[in-house]
CSV table of C-alpha atoms in Angstrom, one decimal:
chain,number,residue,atom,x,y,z
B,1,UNK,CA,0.0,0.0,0.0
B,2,UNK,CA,1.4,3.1,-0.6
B,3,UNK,CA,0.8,6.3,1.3
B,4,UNK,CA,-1.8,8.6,2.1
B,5,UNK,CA,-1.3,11.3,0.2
B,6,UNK,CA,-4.0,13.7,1.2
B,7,UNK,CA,-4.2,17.2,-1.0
B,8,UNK,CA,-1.8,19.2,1.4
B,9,UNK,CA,1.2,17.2,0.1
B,10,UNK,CA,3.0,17.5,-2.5
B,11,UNK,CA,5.5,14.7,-2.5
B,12,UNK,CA,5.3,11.7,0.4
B,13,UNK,CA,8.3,9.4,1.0
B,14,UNK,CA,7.6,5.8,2.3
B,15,UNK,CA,9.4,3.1,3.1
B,16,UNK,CA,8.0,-0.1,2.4
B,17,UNK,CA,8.4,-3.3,4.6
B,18,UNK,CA,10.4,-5.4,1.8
B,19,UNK,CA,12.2,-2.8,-0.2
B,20,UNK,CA,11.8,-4.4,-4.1
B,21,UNK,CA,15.0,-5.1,-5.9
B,22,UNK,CA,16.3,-1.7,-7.9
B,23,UNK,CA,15.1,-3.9,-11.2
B,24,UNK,CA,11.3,-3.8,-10.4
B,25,UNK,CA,11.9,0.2,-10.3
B,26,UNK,CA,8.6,1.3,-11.8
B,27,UNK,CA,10.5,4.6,-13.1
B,28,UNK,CA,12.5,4.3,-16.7
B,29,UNK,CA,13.1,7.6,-16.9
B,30,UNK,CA,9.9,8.7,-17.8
B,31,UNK,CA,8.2,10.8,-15.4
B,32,UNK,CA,5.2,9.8,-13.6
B,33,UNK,CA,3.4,10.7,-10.5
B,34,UNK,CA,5.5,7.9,-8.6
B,35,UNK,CA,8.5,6.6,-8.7
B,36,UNK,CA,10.3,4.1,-6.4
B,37,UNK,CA,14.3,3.6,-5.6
B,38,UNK,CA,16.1,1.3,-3.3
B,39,UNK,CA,13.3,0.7,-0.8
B,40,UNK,CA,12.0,4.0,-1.1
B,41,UNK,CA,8.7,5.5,-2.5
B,42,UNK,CA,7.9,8.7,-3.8
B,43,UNK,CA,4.2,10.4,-4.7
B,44,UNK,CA,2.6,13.1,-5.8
B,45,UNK,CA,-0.5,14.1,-5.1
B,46,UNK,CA,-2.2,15.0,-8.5
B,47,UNK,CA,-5.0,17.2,-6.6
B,48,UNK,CA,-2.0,19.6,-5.5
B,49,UNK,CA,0.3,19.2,-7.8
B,50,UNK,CA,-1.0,18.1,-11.0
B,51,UNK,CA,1.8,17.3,-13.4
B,52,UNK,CA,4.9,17.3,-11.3
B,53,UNK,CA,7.1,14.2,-11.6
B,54,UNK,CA,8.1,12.3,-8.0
B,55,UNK,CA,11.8,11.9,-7.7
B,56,UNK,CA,13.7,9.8,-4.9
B,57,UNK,CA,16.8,7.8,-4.2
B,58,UNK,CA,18.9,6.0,-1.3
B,59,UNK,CA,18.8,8.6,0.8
B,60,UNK,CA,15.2,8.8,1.5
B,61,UNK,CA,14.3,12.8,0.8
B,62,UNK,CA,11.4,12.7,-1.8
B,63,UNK,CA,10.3,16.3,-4.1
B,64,UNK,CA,8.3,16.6,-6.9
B,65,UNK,CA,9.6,18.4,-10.0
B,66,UNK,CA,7.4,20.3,-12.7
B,67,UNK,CA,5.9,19.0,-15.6
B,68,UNK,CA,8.3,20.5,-18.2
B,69,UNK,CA,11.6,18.6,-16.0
B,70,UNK,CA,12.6,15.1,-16.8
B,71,UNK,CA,13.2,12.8,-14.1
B,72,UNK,CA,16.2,10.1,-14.5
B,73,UNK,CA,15.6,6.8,-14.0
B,74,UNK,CA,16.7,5.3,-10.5
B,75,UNK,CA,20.5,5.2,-9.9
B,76,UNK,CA,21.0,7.6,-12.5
B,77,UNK,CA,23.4,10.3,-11.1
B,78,UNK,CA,24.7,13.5,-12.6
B,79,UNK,CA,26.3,16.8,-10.9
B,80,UNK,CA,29.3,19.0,-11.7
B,81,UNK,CA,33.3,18.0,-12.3
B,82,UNK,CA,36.3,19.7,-12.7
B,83,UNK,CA,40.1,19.1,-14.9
B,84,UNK,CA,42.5,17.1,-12.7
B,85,UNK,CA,45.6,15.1,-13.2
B,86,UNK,CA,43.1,12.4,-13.4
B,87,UNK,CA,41.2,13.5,-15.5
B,88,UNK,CA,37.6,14.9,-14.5
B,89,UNK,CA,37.5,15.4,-10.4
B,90,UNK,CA,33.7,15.0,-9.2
B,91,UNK,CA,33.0,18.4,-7.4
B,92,UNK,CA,29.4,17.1,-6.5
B,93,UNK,CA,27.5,13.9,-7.2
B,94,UNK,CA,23.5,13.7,-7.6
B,95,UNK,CA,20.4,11.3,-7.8
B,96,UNK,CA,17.4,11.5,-7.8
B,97,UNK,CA,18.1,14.0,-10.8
B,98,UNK,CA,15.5,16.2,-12.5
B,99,UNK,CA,16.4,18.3,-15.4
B,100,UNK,CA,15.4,20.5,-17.8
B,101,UNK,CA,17.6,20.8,-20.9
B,102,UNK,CA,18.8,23.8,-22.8
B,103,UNK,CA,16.5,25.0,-25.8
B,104,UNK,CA,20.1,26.6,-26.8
B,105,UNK,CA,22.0,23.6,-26.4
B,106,UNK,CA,19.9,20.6,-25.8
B,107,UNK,CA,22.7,18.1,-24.7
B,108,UNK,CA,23.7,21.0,-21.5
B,109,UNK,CA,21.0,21.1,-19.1
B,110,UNK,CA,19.2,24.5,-18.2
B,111,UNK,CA,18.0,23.4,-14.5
B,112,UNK,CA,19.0,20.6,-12.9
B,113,UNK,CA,17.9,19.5,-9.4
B,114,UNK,CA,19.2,16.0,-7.3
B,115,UNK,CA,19.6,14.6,-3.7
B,116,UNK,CA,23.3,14.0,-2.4
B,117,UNK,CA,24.2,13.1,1.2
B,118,UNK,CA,26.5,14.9,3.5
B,119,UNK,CA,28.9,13.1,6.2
B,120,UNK,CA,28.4,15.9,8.6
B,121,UNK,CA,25.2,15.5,11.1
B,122,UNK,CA,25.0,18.9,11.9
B,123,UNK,CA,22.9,20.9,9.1
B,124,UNK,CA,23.8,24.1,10.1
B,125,UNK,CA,27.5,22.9,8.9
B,126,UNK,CA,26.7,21.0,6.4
B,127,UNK,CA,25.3,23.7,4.3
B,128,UNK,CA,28.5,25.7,5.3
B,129,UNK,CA,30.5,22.9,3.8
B,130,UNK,CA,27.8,22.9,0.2
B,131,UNK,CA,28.4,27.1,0.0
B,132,UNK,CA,31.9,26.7,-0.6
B,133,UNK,CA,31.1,24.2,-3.7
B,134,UNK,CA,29.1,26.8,-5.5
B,135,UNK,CA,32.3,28.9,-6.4
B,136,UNK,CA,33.9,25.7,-7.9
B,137,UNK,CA,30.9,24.6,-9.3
B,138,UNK,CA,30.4,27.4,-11.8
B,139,UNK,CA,34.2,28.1,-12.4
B,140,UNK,CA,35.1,27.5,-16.2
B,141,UNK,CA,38.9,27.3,-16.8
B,142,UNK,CA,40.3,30.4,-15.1
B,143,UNK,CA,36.7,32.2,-14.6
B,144,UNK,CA,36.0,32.1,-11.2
B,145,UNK,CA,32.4,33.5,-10.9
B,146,UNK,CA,31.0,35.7,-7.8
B,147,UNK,CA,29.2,34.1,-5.5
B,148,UNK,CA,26.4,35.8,-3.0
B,149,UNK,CA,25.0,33.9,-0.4
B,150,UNK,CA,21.2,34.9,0.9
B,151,UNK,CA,20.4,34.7,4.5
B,152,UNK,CA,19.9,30.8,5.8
B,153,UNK,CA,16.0,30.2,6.4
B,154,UNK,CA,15.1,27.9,9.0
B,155,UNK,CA,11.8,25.5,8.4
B,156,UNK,CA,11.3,21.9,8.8
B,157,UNK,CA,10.4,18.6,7.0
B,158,UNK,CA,8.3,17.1,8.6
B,159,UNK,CA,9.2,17.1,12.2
B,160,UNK,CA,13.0,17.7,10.5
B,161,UNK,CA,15.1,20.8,10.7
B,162,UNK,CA,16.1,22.3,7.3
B,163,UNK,CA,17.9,24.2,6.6
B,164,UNK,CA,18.3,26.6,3.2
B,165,UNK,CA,20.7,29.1,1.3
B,166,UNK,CA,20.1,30.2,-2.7
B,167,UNK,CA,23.4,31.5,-4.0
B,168,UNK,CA,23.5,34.0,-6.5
B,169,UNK,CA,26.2,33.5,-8.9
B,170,UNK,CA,27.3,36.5,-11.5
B,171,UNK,CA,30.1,36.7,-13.5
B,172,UNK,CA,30.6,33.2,-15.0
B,173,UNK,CA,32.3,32.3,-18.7
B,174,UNK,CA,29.4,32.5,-20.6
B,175,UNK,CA,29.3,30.9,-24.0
B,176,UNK,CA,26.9,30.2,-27.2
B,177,UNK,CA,25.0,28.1,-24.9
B,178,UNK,CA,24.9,29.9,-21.6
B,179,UNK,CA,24.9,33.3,-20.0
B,180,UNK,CA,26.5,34.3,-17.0
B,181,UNK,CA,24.1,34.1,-14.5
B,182,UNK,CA,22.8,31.1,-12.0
B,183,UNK,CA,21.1,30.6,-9.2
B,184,UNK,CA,22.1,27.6,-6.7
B,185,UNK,CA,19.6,26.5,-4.0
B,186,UNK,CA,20.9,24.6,-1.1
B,187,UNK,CA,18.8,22.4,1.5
B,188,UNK,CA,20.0,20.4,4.2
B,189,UNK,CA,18.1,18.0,7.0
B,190,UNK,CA,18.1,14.8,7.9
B,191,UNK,CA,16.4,11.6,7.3
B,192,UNK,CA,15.5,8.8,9.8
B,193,UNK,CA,18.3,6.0,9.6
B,194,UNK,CA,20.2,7.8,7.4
B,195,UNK,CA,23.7,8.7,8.5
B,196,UNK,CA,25.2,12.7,8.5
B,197,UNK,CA,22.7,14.9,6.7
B,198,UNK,CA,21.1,14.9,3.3
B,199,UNK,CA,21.1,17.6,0.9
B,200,UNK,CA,18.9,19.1,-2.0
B,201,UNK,CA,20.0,21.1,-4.4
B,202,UNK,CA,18.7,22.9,-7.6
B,203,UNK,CA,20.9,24.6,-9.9
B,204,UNK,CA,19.3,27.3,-12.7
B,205,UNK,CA,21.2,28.7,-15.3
B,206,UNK,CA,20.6,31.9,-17.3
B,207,UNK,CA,20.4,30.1,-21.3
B,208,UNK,CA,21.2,31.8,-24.6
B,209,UNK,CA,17.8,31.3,-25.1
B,210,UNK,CA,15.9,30.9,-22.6
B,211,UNK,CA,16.3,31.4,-18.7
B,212,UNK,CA,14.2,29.3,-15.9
B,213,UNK,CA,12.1,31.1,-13.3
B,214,UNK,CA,13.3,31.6,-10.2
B,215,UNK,CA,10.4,30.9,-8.4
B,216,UNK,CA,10.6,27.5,-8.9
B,217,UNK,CA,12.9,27.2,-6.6
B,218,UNK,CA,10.0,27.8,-3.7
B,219,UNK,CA,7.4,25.8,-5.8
B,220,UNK,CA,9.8,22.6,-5.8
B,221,UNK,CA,11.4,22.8,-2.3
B,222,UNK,CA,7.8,22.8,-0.4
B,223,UNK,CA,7.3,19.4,-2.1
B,224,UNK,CA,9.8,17.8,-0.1
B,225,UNK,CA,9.4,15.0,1.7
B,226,UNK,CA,10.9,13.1,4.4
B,227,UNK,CA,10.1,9.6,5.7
B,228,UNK,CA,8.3,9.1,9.1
């Protein structure tokens, strides 16, 4: 059975008794009002939200993303690398990723939005720790962007603390494909039997094209979920 989801909810996270095998993930990659990952459910509750797409992973934190978003498949990861010696260094690692492509460039993603975990339990740190990747994050080659952080807003999941910063980031390369403007949004609470903290990020980049609106940012973090 899966949860009530009654019309004040916009995304509900469940954890079922015997979590199915990642194979018998109902979710292919195409978006749907439900989606299940490694013993975790996500809904949405078509009365409130009619359209969005549920996205969850391992760590337990379900949100809903709009209708015009893609949701990957379960164990799909993306998030942001930098040149090393070795190659590509990951900077930050996502699933539960939602994006939205760029009309511009339609292999780069305009918006992109994912759940990662932190190691640190206290949220208040953790999301000290995620401001300093936003600088990184949008650096091309020797660009290094400007970064402004907003004031932390406390709320909760739930009966969770959260914990949230958007960064405003000016000043990055901007190319055929993108300007050089993005906004970062950073959550961070934690989930029952989950170790350290988990985090939620959305990422929206000014396009050549086109640009996202900022105020999905609100519309998509009040669909998260948490499991009791």
């Amino acid at each position: 059975t899966g949860s009530p989801t009654p019309s004040t909810t916009a995304a509900s996270a469940t954890v079922p008794s015997a979590p199915p095998p990642v194979s018998s993930s109902p979710d292919d990659g195409v978006v749907s009002s439900s989606m299940t990952c490694d013993g975790y459910t996500a809904s949405v509750d078509e009365g409130s939200q009619p359209g969005w797409h549920a996205a969850i992973n391992r760590f337990g934190l379900a949100y809903a993303a709009p209708p015009d978003w893609t949701v990957a498949a379960c164990g799909v990861r993306s998030g942001w690398a930098k040149p090393c010696p070795e190659g590509q260094c990951v900077i930050r690692e996502l699933g539960a990723v939602a994006t939205v492509a760029n009309p511009a460039c339609p292999k780069q993603n305009l918006a992109m939005s994912g759940v990662a975990g932190s190691k640190n339990p206290d949220i208040r740190a953790a999301l000290d720790e995620e401001s300093a990747l936003v600088a990184p994050i949008y650096t091309q080659g020797e660009t290094v962007p400007n970064v402004e952080l907003g004031p932390v807003r406390d709320f909760t999941i739930g009966t969770r603390p959260a914990v949230q910063v958007v960064a405003t980031v000016t000043g990055i390369a901007a190319d055929d494909c993108n300007g050089p403007n993005a906004l970062h949004s950073m959550v961070v609470t934690t989930v029952p039997n989950v170790e350290g903290s988990v985090v939620f990020l959305i990422s929206l980049r000014e396009g050549a094209t086109a640009s996202p609106k900022s105020d999905v940012i609100d519309e998509m973090v009040q669909t998260l979920r948490s499991p009791a």
